[in-house]
PDB file of C-alpha atoms in Angstrom:
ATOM      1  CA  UNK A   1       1.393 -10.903   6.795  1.00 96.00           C
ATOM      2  CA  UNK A   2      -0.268  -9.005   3.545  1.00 98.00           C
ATOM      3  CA  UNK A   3       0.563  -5.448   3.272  1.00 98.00           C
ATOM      4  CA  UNK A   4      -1.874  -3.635   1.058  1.00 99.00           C
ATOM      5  CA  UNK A   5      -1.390  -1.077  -0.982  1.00 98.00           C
ATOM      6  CA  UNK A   6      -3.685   1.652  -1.720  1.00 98.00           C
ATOM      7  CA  UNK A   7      -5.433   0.688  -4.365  1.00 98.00           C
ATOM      8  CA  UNK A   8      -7.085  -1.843  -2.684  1.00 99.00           C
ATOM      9  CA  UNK A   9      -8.214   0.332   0.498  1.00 99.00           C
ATOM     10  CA  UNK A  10      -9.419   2.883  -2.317  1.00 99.00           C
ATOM     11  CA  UNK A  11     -11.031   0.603  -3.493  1.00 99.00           C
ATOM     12  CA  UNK A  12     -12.700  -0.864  -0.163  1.00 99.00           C
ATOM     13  CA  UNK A  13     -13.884   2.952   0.473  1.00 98.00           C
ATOM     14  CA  UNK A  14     -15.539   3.195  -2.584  1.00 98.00           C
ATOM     15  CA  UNK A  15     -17.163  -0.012  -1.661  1.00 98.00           C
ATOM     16  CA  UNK A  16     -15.674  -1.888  -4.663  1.00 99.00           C
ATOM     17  CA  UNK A  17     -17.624  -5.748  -4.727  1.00 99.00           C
ATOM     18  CA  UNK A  18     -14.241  -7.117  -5.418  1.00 98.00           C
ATOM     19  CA  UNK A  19     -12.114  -5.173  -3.009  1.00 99.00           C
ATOM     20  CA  UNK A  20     -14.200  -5.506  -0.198  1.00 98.00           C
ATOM     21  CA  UNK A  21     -14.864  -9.484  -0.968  1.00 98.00           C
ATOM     22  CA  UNK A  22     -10.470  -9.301  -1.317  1.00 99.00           C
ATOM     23  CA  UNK A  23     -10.328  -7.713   2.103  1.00 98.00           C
ATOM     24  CA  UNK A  24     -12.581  -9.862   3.790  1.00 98.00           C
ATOM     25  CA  UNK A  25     -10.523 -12.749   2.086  1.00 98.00           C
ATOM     26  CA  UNK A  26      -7.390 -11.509   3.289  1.00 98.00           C
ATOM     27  CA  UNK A  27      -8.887 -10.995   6.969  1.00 97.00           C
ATOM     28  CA  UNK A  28      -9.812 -14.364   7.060  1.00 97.00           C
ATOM     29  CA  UNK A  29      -6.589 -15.768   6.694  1.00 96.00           C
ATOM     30  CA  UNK A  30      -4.630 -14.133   8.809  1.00 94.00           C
ATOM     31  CA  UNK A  31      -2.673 -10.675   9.789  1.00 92.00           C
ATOM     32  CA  UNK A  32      -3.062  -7.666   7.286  1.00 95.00           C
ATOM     33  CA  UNK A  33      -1.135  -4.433   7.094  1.00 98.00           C
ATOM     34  CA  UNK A  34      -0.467  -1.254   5.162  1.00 98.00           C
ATOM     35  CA  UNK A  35       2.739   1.596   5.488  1.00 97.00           C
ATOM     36  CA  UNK A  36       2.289   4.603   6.961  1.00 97.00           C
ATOM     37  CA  UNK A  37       2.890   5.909   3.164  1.00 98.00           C
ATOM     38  CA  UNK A  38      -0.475   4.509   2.173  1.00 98.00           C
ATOM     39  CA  UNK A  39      -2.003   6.290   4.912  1.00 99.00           C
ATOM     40  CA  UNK A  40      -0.323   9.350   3.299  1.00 99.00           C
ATOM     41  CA  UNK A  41      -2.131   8.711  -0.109  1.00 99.00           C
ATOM     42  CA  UNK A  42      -4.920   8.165   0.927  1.00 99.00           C
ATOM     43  CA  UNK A  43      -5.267  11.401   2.900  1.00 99.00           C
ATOM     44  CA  UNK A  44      -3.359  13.290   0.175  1.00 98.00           C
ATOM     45  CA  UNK A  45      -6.249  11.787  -2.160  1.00 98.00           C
ATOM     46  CA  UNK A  46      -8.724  14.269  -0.262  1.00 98.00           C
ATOM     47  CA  UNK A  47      -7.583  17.419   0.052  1.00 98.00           C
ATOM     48  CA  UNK A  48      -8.945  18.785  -2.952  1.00 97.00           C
ATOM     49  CA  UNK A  49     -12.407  18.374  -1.194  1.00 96.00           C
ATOM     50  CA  UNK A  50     -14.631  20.792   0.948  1.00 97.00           C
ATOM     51  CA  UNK A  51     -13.647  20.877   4.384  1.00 97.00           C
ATOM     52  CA  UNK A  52     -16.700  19.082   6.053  1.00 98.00           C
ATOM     53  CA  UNK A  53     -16.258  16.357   3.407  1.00 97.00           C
ATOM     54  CA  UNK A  54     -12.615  16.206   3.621  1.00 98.00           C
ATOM     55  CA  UNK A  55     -12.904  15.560   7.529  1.00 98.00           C
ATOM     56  CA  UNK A  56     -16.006  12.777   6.671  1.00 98.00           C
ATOM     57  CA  UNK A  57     -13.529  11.735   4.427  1.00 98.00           C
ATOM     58  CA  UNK A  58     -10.793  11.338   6.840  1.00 99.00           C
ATOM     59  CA  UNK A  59     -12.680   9.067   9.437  1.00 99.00           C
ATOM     60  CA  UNK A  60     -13.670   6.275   6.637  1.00 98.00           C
ATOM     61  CA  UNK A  61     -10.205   6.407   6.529  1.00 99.00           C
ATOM     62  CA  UNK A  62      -8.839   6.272  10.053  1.00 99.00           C
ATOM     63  CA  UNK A  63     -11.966   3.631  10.551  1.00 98.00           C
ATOM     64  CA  UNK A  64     -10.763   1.777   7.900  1.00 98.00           C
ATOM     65  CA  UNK A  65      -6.742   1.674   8.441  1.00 98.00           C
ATOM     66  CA  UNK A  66      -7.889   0.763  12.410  1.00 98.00           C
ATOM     67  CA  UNK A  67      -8.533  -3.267  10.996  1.00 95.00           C
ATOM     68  CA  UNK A  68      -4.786  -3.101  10.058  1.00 97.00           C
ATOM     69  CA  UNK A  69      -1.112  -2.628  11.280  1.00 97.00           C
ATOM     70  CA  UNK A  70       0.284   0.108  10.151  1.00 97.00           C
ATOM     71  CA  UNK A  71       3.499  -0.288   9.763  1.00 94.00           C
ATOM     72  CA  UNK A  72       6.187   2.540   9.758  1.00 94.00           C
ATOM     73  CA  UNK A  73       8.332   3.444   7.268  1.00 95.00           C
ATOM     74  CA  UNK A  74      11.668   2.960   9.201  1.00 96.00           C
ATOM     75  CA  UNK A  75      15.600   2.930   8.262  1.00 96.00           C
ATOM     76  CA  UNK A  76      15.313  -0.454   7.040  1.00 96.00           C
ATOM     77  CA  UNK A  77      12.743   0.497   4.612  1.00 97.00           C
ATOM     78  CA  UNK A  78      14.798   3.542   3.495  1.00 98.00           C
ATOM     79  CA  UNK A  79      17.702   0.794   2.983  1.00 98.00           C
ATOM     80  CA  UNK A  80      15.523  -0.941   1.337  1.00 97.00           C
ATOM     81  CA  UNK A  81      14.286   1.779  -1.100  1.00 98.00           C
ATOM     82  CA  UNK A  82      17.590   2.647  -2.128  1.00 98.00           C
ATOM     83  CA  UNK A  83      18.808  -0.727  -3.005  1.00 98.00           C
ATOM     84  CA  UNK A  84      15.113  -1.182  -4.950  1.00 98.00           C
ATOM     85  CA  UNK A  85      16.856   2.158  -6.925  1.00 97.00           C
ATOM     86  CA  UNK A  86      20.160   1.195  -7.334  1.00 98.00           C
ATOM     87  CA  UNK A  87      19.069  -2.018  -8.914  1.00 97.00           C
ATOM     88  CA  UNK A  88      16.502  -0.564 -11.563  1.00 97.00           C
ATOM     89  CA  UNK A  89      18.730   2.408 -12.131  1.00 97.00           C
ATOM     90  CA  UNK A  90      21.090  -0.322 -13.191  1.00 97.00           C
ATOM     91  CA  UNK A  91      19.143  -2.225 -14.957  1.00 96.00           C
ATOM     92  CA  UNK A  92      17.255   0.996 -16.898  1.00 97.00           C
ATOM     93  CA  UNK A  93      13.830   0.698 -15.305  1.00 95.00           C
ATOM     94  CA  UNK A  94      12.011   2.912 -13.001  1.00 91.00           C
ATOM     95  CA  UNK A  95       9.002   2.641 -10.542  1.00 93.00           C
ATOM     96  CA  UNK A  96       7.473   5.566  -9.197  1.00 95.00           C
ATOM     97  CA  UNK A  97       8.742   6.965  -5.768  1.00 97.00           C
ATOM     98  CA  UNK A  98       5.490   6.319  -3.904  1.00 97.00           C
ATOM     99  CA  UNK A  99       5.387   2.425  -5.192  1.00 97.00           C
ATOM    100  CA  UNK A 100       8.528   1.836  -4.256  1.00 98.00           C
ATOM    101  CA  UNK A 101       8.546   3.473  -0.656  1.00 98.00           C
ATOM    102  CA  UNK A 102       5.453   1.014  -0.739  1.00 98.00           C
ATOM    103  CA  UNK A 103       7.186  -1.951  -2.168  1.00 98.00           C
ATOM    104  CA  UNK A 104      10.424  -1.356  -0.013  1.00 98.00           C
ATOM    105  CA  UNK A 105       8.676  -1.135   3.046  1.00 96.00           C
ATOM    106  CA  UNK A 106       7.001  -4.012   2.588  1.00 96.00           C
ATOM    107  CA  UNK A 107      10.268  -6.077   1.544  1.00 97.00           C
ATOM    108  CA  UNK A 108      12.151  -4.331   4.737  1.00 95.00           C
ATOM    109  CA  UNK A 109       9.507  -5.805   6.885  1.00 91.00           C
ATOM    110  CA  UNK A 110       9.386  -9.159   5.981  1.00 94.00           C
ATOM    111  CA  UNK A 111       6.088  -9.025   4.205  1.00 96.00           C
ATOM    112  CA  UNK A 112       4.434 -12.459   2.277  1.00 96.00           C
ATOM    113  CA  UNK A 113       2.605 -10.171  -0.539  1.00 97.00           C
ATOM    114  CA  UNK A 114       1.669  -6.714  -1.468  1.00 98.00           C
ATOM    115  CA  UNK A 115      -1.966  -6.793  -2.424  1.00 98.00           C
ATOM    116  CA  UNK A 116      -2.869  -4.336  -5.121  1.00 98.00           C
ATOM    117  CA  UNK A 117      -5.391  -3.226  -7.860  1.00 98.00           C
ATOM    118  CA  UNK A 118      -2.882  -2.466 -10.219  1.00 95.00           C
ATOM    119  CA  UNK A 119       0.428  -4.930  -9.880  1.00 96.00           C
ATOM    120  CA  UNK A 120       1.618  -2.547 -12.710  1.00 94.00           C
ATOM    121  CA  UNK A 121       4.058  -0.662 -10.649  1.00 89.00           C
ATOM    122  CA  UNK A 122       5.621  -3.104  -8.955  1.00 96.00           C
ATOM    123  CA  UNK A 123       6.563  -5.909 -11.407  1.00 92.00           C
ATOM    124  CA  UNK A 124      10.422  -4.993 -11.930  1.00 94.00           C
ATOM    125  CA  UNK A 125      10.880  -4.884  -8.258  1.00 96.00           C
ATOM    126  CA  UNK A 126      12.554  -7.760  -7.238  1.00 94.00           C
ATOM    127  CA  UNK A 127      11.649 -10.337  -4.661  1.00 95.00           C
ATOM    128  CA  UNK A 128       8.091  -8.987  -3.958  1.00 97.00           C
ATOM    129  CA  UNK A 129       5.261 -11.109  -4.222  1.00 97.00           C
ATOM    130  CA  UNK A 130       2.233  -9.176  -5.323  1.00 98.00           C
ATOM    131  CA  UNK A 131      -1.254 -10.407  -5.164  1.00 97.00           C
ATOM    132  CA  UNK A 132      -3.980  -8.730  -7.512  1.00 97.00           C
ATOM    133  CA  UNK A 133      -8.288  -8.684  -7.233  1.00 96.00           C
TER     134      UNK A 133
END
């Protein structure tokens, strides 16, 4: 299983060539999935919008997260997260708290890559394979 990360399903919305042609990719091959903080972003991402656009908004969204699991952000992926901490606090590198709630839950949940726009945020976490477009 793929979990992607928002950038990607931004992406897909705003009917990016190479996002959408990733996402049909990824379909093809097998299983996909997001986190339930993803889902957060991206509705977070439109509440600074009118309300009739905000709920037009909101459907692309629920229409679009419907083609993939959704997968909670449980203990284990709390675990996870504060391990993902604890080792870049040690090390003296930081990722941002969204990206690694992201990162960790796809770790905690046995995921094969985290597909993203922007690996940027996720290269000092350890053990996560991340797939760019």
């Amino acid at each position: 299983m793929k979990v992607l990360d928002t950038t990607i399903l931004v992406d897909v919305l705003r009917n990016v060539p190479a996002a959408v042609e990733k996402l049909r990719a990824l379909e093809a091959e097998g299983p996909i999935a997001t986190t339930e903080i993803v889902a957060y972003e991206l509705h977070h991402g439109i509440q600074h919008v009118g309300r009739r656009r905000r709920d037009a908004e909101a459907g692309r969204i629920e229409e679009l997260l419907a083609q993939a699991d959704v997968l909670p952000f449980d203990r284990r992926s709390a675990i996870r997260a504060a391990e993902i901490s604890g080792e870049l606090r040690r090390r003296g590198q930081t990722v941002g708290i969204m990206d690694l709630l992201i990162a960790a839950g796809a770790l905690a949940l046995g995921a094969e890559a985290l597909v993203t726009r922007d690996a940027s945020g996720f290269r000092h976490v350890g053990g996560l394979r991340v797939e760019t477009y």
